[in-house]
Short mmCIF file of C-alpha atoms and ligand atoms in Angstrom, two decimals:
data_model
loop_
_atom_site.label_atom_id
_atom_site.label_comp_id
_atom_site.label_asym_id
_atom_site.label_seq_id
_atom_site.Cartn_x
_atom_site.Cartn_y
_atom_site.Cartn_z
CA MET D 1 -0.09 0.16 0.09
CA PRO D 2 1.56 3.47 -1.16
CA GLU D 3 2.58 5.64 1.99
CA ARG D 4 -0.25 8.47 1.14
CA PHE D 5 -3.21 5.58 0.82
CA ALA D 6 -1.96 4.12 4.21
CA PRO D 7 -4.49 4.98 7.03
CA TYR D 8 -3.61 7.64 9.45
CA GLY D 9 -2.78 4.96 12.57
CA ALA D 10 -0.50 3.01 10.11
CA ARG D 11 1.18 6.08 9.45
CA VAL D 12 1.73 7.26 12.75
CA ALA D 13 2.61 3.60 13.92
CA ARG D 14 5.25 3.05 11.16
CA ARG D 15 6.94 6.66 12.35
CA SER D 16 7.01 5.74 15.54
CA LEU D 17 8.54 2.41 15.32
CA GLU D 18 10.99 4.14 12.98
CA LYS D 19 12.02 6.63 16.21
CA VAL D 20 12.08 4.14 19.02
CA ARG D 21 15.65 3.66 20.39
CA ALA D 22 14.19 1.15 23.09
CA GLY D 23 17.51 0.40 24.53
CA PRO D 24 18.13 2.70 27.55
CA LEU D 25 14.06 2.74 28.10
CA LEU D 26 14.16 -1.21 28.98
CA PHE D 27 15.88 -0.48 32.20
CA LEU D 28 13.53 2.07 33.60
CA PRO D 29 10.69 -0.79 34.19
CA ALA D 30 13.33 -3.25 35.43
CA SER D 31 14.54 -0.53 38.27
CA LEU D 32 11.41 0.29 39.21
CA LEU D 33 10.15 -3.24 39.94
CA LEU D 34 13.29 -4.11 41.51
CA ALA D 35 12.93 -1.12 43.91
CA ALA D 36 9.54 -2.42 45.06
CA CYS D 37 10.70 -6.00 45.85
CA ASP D 38 11.95 -5.57 49.55
CA GLY D 39 11.44 -3.34 52.22
CA ASP D 40 8.81 -3.17 55.14
CA GLN D 41 5.80 -1.82 52.95
CA ALA D 42 6.38 -3.99 49.96
CA VAL D 43 3.93 -5.99 48.15
CA LEU D 44 6.13 -8.31 46.97
CA ASN D 45 7.69 -9.06 50.21
CA PRO D 46 4.67 -10.88 51.76
CA ALA D 47 4.50 -11.30 55.59
CA GLY D 48 0.64 -12.31 55.62
CA ARG D 49 -1.56 -15.11 53.58
CA ASP D 50 -3.42 -12.30 51.68
CA ALA D 51 -0.46 -10.55 50.35
CA GLN D 52 1.24 -13.87 49.16
CA THR D 53 -2.14 -14.77 47.54
CA LEU D 54 -1.69 -11.23 45.89
CA ALA D 55 1.98 -11.68 45.30
CA SER D 56 1.41 -15.00 43.22
CA LEU D 57 -1.46 -13.55 41.20
CA PHE D 58 1.29 -10.65 40.28
CA TRP D 59 3.83 -13.08 39.33
CA VAL D 60 1.08 -15.29 37.08
CA LEU D 61 0.13 -11.81 35.40
CA LEU D 62 3.46 -10.60 35.08
CA PRO D 63 4.96 -13.02 32.54
CA GLY D 64 1.42 -13.62 30.95
CA ALA D 65 1.50 -9.77 30.14
CA VAL D 66 4.79 -9.79 28.97
CA LEU D 67 4.42 -12.45 26.49
CA ILE D 68 1.40 -11.16 24.89
CA TRP D 69 2.84 -7.41 24.88
CA LEU D 70 6.08 -9.28 22.81
CA PHE D 71 3.53 -11.21 20.59
CA ILE D 72 1.39 -7.93 19.76
CA ASN D 73 4.63 -5.77 19.23
CA GLY D 74 5.93 -8.67 17.07
CA LEU D 75 3.23 -8.55 15.22
CA LEU D 76 2.94 -4.52 14.55
CA ILE D 77 6.83 -4.93 13.42
CA TYR D 78 6.11 -7.74 11.05
CA VAL D 79 3.03 -6.15 9.38
CA TYR D 80 4.59 -2.61 9.11
CA ARG D 81 8.45 -3.50 8.66
CA LEU D 82 8.79 -7.28 7.39
CA ASN D 83 5.77 -8.03 5.29
CA ARG D 84 4.17 -4.97 3.70
CA GLU D 85 1.95 -7.49 1.40
CA SER D 86 -1.97 -6.86 2.34
CA PHE D 87 -3.75 -10.12 3.95
CA SER D 88 -6.13 -12.15 2.39
CA GLN D 89 -9.68 -11.78 3.31
CA ARG D 90 -9.20 -15.30 4.70
CA SER D 91 -6.38 -14.55 7.21
CA ALA D 92 -7.78 -11.31 7.82
CA GLU D 93 -11.02 -13.08 9.43
CA ALA D 94 -9.01 -15.58 11.08
CA LEU D 95 -6.66 -12.74 12.98
CA ILE D 96 -9.95 -10.61 13.81
CA ILE D 97 -11.96 -13.58 15.22
CA GLY D 98 -8.99 -15.55 16.75
CA GLY D 99 -6.79 -12.71 18.10
CA GLY D 100 -9.70 -10.28 18.78
CA ILE D 101 -12.54 -12.50 20.09
CA VAL D 102 -11.23 -15.99 20.83
CA PHE D 103 -8.10 -15.06 22.85
CA PRO D 104 -9.09 -12.03 24.92
CA THR D 105 -11.96 -14.14 26.06
CA VAL D 106 -9.94 -17.20 26.85
CA VAL D 107 -7.36 -15.43 28.65
CA LEU D 108 -9.51 -12.89 30.49
CA GLY D 109 -12.04 -15.51 31.58
CA GLY D 110 -9.18 -17.93 32.98
CA LEU D 111 -7.82 -14.98 34.75
CA LEU D 112 -11.00 -13.77 36.04
CA SER D 113 -11.90 -17.02 37.41
CA TYR D 114 -8.62 -17.67 39.05
CA ALA D 115 -8.76 -14.18 40.71
CA LEU D 116 -12.51 -14.87 41.90
CA SER D 117 -11.44 -18.23 43.21
CA GLU D 118 -8.88 -16.37 45.54
CA MET D 119 -11.44 -13.87 46.95
CA PRO D 120 -13.67 -15.68 49.45
CA GLY D 121 -10.50 -16.47 51.64
CA MET D 122 -9.53 -12.89 51.64
CA ARG D 123 -12.92 -12.32 53.05
CA ALA D 124 -13.45 -14.79 55.33
CA ALA D 125 -14.21 -13.42 59.15
CA GLY D 126 -11.43 -12.93 61.57
CA THR D 127 -11.24 -14.57 65.27
CA GLY D 128 -9.70 -13.49 68.45
CA THR D 129 -9.08 -9.74 69.33
CA LEU D 130 -11.03 -7.03 67.11
CA VAL D 131 -9.02 -4.34 65.87
CA GLU D 132 -10.97 -1.12 65.25
CA VAL D 133 -9.18 1.51 63.10
CA THR D 134 -10.45 5.41 62.60
CA GLY D 135 -8.93 7.62 60.29
CA GLU D 136 -8.00 10.75 61.79
CA GLU D 137 -6.71 13.97 60.64
CA TRP D 138 -3.54 12.66 59.62
CA TRP D 139 -3.18 9.78 62.47
CA TRP D 140 -4.80 6.61 63.47
CA ARG D 141 -7.09 5.93 66.23
CA VAL D 142 -6.33 1.86 67.16
CA SER D 143 -8.66 0.22 69.65
CA TYR D 144 -8.31 -3.52 70.46
CA TRP D 145 -11.33 -5.35 71.74
CA PRO D 146 -10.48 -8.90 73.33
CA GLU D 147 -12.72 -11.23 72.75
CA GLY D 148 -15.80 -10.90 75.39
CA ALA D 149 -14.49 -7.49 76.52
CA ASP D 150 -16.82 -4.73 77.07
CA ALA D 151 -14.51 -2.20 76.55
CA ALA D 152 -11.63 -1.23 74.33
CA ILE D 153 -7.89 -0.81 75.03
CA ALA D 154 -7.30 2.69 73.47
CA SER D 155 -4.19 2.76 71.53
CA ALA D 156 -2.81 4.80 68.42
CA ASN D 157 -0.81 5.01 65.35
CA GLU D 158 0.53 1.07 65.73
CA VAL D 159 -0.96 -1.76 64.65
CA VAL D 160 0.13 -4.79 66.89
CA LEU D 161 -1.24 -8.19 65.37
CA PRO D 162 -0.40 -12.18 65.98
CA THR D 163 0.89 -14.64 63.66
CA GLY D 164 -1.09 -18.03 63.16
CA SER D 165 -4.78 -16.42 63.24
CA ARG D 166 -6.86 -14.25 61.35
CA THR D 167 -7.49 -10.71 63.06
CA GLU D 168 -10.86 -9.22 62.24
CA PHE D 169 -10.65 -4.68 61.38
CA ARG D 170 -13.13 -2.49 61.58
CA LEU D 171 -12.53 0.95 59.88
CA ASN D 172 -13.91 3.89 60.42
CA ALA D 173 -13.26 7.60 59.26
CA ASP D 174 -13.65 10.91 61.54
CA ASP D 175 -13.62 13.39 58.78
CA TYR D 176 -12.47 12.64 55.36
CA ILE D 177 -12.27 9.06 53.49
CA HIS D 178 -8.94 7.48 54.06
CA SER D 179 -7.62 3.95 53.00
CA PHE D 180 -5.94 1.72 55.28
CA TRP D 181 -3.17 -0.44 53.63
CA ILE D 182 -0.43 -2.71 55.19
CA PRO D 183 1.13 -3.96 51.96
CA VAL D 184 3.21 -6.77 53.53
CA LEU D 185 -0.02 -8.21 54.62
CA GLY D 186 -2.87 -7.74 51.99
CA GLY D 187 -5.00 -5.32 50.29
CA LYS D 188 -6.54 -2.25 51.04
CA THR D 189 -9.72 -1.13 52.22
CA ASP D 190 -11.23 2.27 52.41
CA MET D 191 -12.18 4.38 55.65
CA ILE D 192 -15.52 6.19 55.15
CA PRO D 193 -17.21 8.82 57.42
CA GLY D 194 -20.39 7.44 58.77
CA ARG D 195 -20.25 3.96 57.24
CA GLU D 196 -17.96 1.18 58.87
CA THR D 197 -16.05 -1.08 56.55
CA ARG D 198 -14.55 -4.46 57.56
CA MET D 199 -11.45 -6.43 56.62
CA SER D 200 -9.38 -9.11 57.80
CA LEU D 201 -5.73 -9.67 57.75
CA GLU D 202 -3.64 -13.17 58.44
CA PRO D 203 -0.21 -12.48 59.12
CA THR D 204 2.50 -15.52 58.86
CA GLU D 205 5.97 -13.69 59.45
CA PRO D 206 6.80 -11.96 62.77
CA GLY D 207 8.33 -8.67 62.27
CA LEU D 208 8.25 -4.70 62.09
CA TYR D 209 6.22 -3.40 58.86
CA ARG D 210 4.81 -0.01 57.62
CA GLY D 211 1.16 0.94 56.80
CA GLN D 212 0.21 3.90 54.81
CA CYS D 213 -3.20 5.68 53.97
CA THR D 214 -3.71 5.57 50.64
CA GLU D 215 -6.50 7.94 49.56
CA PHE D 216 -5.78 11.43 49.32
CA CYS D 217 -7.37 13.29 52.59
CA GLY D 218 -5.47 16.44 52.58
CA GLU D 219 -2.03 18.05 52.91
CA SER D 220 -0.44 15.24 55.06
CA HIS D 221 -1.76 12.87 53.72
CA ALA D 222 1.42 11.44 52.43
CA LEU D 223 2.76 11.47 56.15
CA MET D 224 -0.39 9.49 57.46
CA ALA D 225 1.86 6.17 58.20
CA PHE D 226 1.80 3.72 60.86
CA THR D 227 3.94 0.95 62.45
CA VAL D 228 3.14 -2.76 62.16
CA ARG D 229 4.14 -5.27 64.95
CA VAL D 230 3.38 -9.08 63.90
CA LEU D 231 4.04 -11.04 67.08
CA GLU D 232 3.86 -14.58 67.83
CA PRO D 233 0.74 -15.71 69.58
CA ASP D 234 2.32 -15.74 73.17
CA ALA D 235 3.92 -12.66 72.62
CA TYR D 236 1.03 -11.03 71.54
CA GLU D 237 -1.04 -12.05 74.58
CA ALA D 238 1.67 -10.59 76.86
CA TRP D 239 1.55 -7.39 74.85
CA LEU D 240 -1.82 -6.90 74.88
CA GLU D 241 -2.06 -7.60 78.50
CA HIS D 242 0.40 -4.99 79.15
CA GLU D 243 -1.34 -2.49 76.75
CA ALA D 244 -4.63 -2.67 78.82
CA SER D 245 -2.49 -1.81 81.75
CA PRO D 246 -2.02 1.85 83.03
CA ALA D 247 0.98 4.10 82.36
CA VAL D 248 3.96 3.77 84.61
CA ALA D 249 4.78 6.57 87.03
CA PRO D 250 7.77 8.59 86.00
CA GLN D 251 11.07 7.21 87.71
CA SER D 252 13.64 10.03 86.62
CA GLU D 253 13.70 13.49 88.18
CA PRO D 254 13.56 14.93 84.36
CA ALA D 255 10.12 12.57 83.61
CA ARG D 256 8.67 13.77 86.85
CA GLN D 257 9.29 17.16 85.76
CA GLY D 258 7.90 16.86 82.39
CA ARG D 259 4.63 14.79 83.92
CA ASP D 260 4.11 18.39 85.98
CA LEU D 261 4.48 20.03 82.57
CA PHE D 262 2.27 17.83 80.87
CA PHE D 263 -0.44 18.87 83.09
CA SER D 264 0.30 22.72 83.52
CA GLU D 265 0.46 23.09 79.71
CA GLY D 266 -3.17 21.31 79.19
CA CYS D 267 -1.77 18.76 77.14
CA ALA D 268 -4.49 16.46 78.92
CA ALA D 269 -7.18 18.38 77.50
CA CYS D 270 -6.79 16.46 73.97
CA HIS D 271 -4.41 13.53 75.15
CA ALA D 272 -5.35 10.42 77.35
CA ILE D 273 -2.88 8.79 79.52
CA ARG D 274 -4.72 5.85 81.35
CA GLY D 275 -3.72 5.53 85.34
CA THR D 276 -3.36 9.63 85.40
CA ALA D 277 -6.18 12.52 85.22
CA ALA D 278 -5.56 12.94 81.35
CA GLU D 279 -8.68 11.77 79.45
CA GLY D 280 -8.48 13.86 76.61
CA LYS D 281 -10.10 12.40 73.19
CA VAL D 282 -9.21 14.53 70.65
CA GLY D 283 -5.63 13.56 70.04
CA PRO D 284 -3.62 10.04 69.99
CA ASP D 285 -3.82 7.96 73.34
CA LEU D 286 -0.32 8.22 75.11
CA THR D 287 -0.87 5.65 77.37
CA HIS D 288 2.15 3.38 76.16
CA LEU D 289 3.62 5.83 73.63
CA GLY D 290 7.27 4.63 74.19
CA GLY D 291 6.57 1.25 73.49
CA ARG D 292 5.55 2.18 69.75
CA ALA D 293 8.12 2.01 67.19
CA ALA D 294 7.80 5.51 65.81
CA LEU D 295 6.15 8.95 66.74
CA ALA D 296 3.56 11.04 64.61
CA SER D 297 2.37 8.39 62.79
CA ALA D 298 5.57 7.05 61.83
CA ALA D 299 6.97 10.69 60.62
CA LEU D 300 9.80 10.31 63.33
CA PRO D 301 11.69 7.77 65.46
CA MET D 302 10.60 7.03 69.25
CA THR D 303 13.26 8.98 70.95
CA PRO D 304 13.35 12.32 73.33
CA GLU D 305 14.93 14.37 70.73
CA ALA D 306 12.29 13.71 68.31
CA VAL D 307 9.77 14.31 70.83
CA VAL D 308 11.35 17.99 71.35
CA ARG D 309 11.48 18.36 67.61
CA TRP D 310 7.93 17.53 67.24
CA LEU D 311 6.58 19.78 70.46
CA ARG D 312 8.54 22.75 69.17
CA ALA D 313 7.03 22.55 65.67
CA PRO D 314 4.55 19.98 64.53
CA GLU D 315 3.88 21.95 61.69
CA GLU D 316 7.11 21.46 60.19
CA ILE D 317 6.82 17.90 60.62
CA LYS D 318 3.23 17.44 59.52
CA PRO D 319 1.75 20.68 57.93
CA GLY D 320 -1.90 21.18 58.63
CA VAL D 321 -1.81 19.04 61.99
CA ALA D 322 -4.18 20.11 64.86
CA MET D 323 -1.32 19.49 67.20
CA PRO D 324 -0.26 23.16 68.52
CA ALA D 325 3.60 24.42 68.54
CA TYR D 326 5.07 24.28 72.21
CA ASP D 327 7.64 26.56 71.22
CA HIS D 328 7.33 29.12 74.47
CA LEU D 329 8.75 26.17 76.47
CA THR D 330 12.70 26.20 76.83
CA GLY D 331 14.86 23.37 75.74
CA PRO D 332 15.18 21.75 79.02
CA GLU D 333 11.55 22.16 79.72
CA LEU D 334 10.83 20.11 75.91
CA GLU D 335 13.44 17.82 76.97
CA ALA D 336 11.95 16.83 80.12
CA LEU D 337 8.62 16.31 78.37
CA GLY D 338 10.55 14.14 75.86
CA HIS D 339 11.93 11.91 78.87
CA TYR D 340 8.39 11.89 80.43
CA LEU D 341 6.41 10.69 77.13
CA VAL D 342 9.28 8.54 75.55
CA GLY D 343 9.19 6.61 79.24
CA LEU D 344 5.63 5.89 78.87
CA GLU D 345 6.47 2.43 77.77
CU1 CUA N 401 -5.46 9.83 55.44
CU2 CUA N 401 -4.82 9.69 53.16
#
């Protein structure tokens, strides 16, 4: 077919093929892929049953998609570069029916049944302690309901789970839509104001991992993370018992000074520390703050120095946060607060 009579799409495709120098581009997807394979927040580093299922699905889909991509591109190169002859009526029809109807129906139908067959296991109900998580403006309210308990154990910004059983989650949102996701354990579930959603997860590998909000919820959405600790069942029961207990009294002089500042500065209006007069419900519960792996929804490490940074300028760490700055306090006063709060293990 002469160039000027070729359809517009064919001319564009031919020119694009002539222009492509694909070598360096091939490294880009490869490096992106490898970067996502490891780490405490990686879907291809599964530490739970659901994540394992999703990773297997990915490893089935990937080679399949690559093969189909190579085949289609091979066909394009054949048609536009190697064989410029017209197809016969018969082979054109065979190509359209075979490649356009039969092949996608068989492949997509097979993949759909495979994916659907994995779903009931992921929707199964959990047993044991129920975990209630509420998305707040840019932190996570976490409550544990042990079986038969009539009151929850309040916590925040860290989710602790046992191996060997499925844990049920009840998910809510206080203000905007958030989305709860622990990539190493399974898929994500939206948290919608006024409508409780549920999910369940079955961790298999003990370890310290990371979760993240995956629904844009305002200026500090990207900083709305949390730590996830997976423990063996016995260690989990011991942890739960400790988490239910009231806070320990401060032992050192700076920590005692920090406790006095905590109350004189009015921190108790927003934060609760069980076992003390602090019963605020607006901000995260701090009863066992120092026992958590990170501070400020996983934005900072759990150290007295990080507490000082946070108290001095929370807006710099997490823009838009409701936590006010305590920059009128002196360095030693902030350090005392840091010692008290990190000492709440
Ligand atoms: Cu919460 Cu994004």
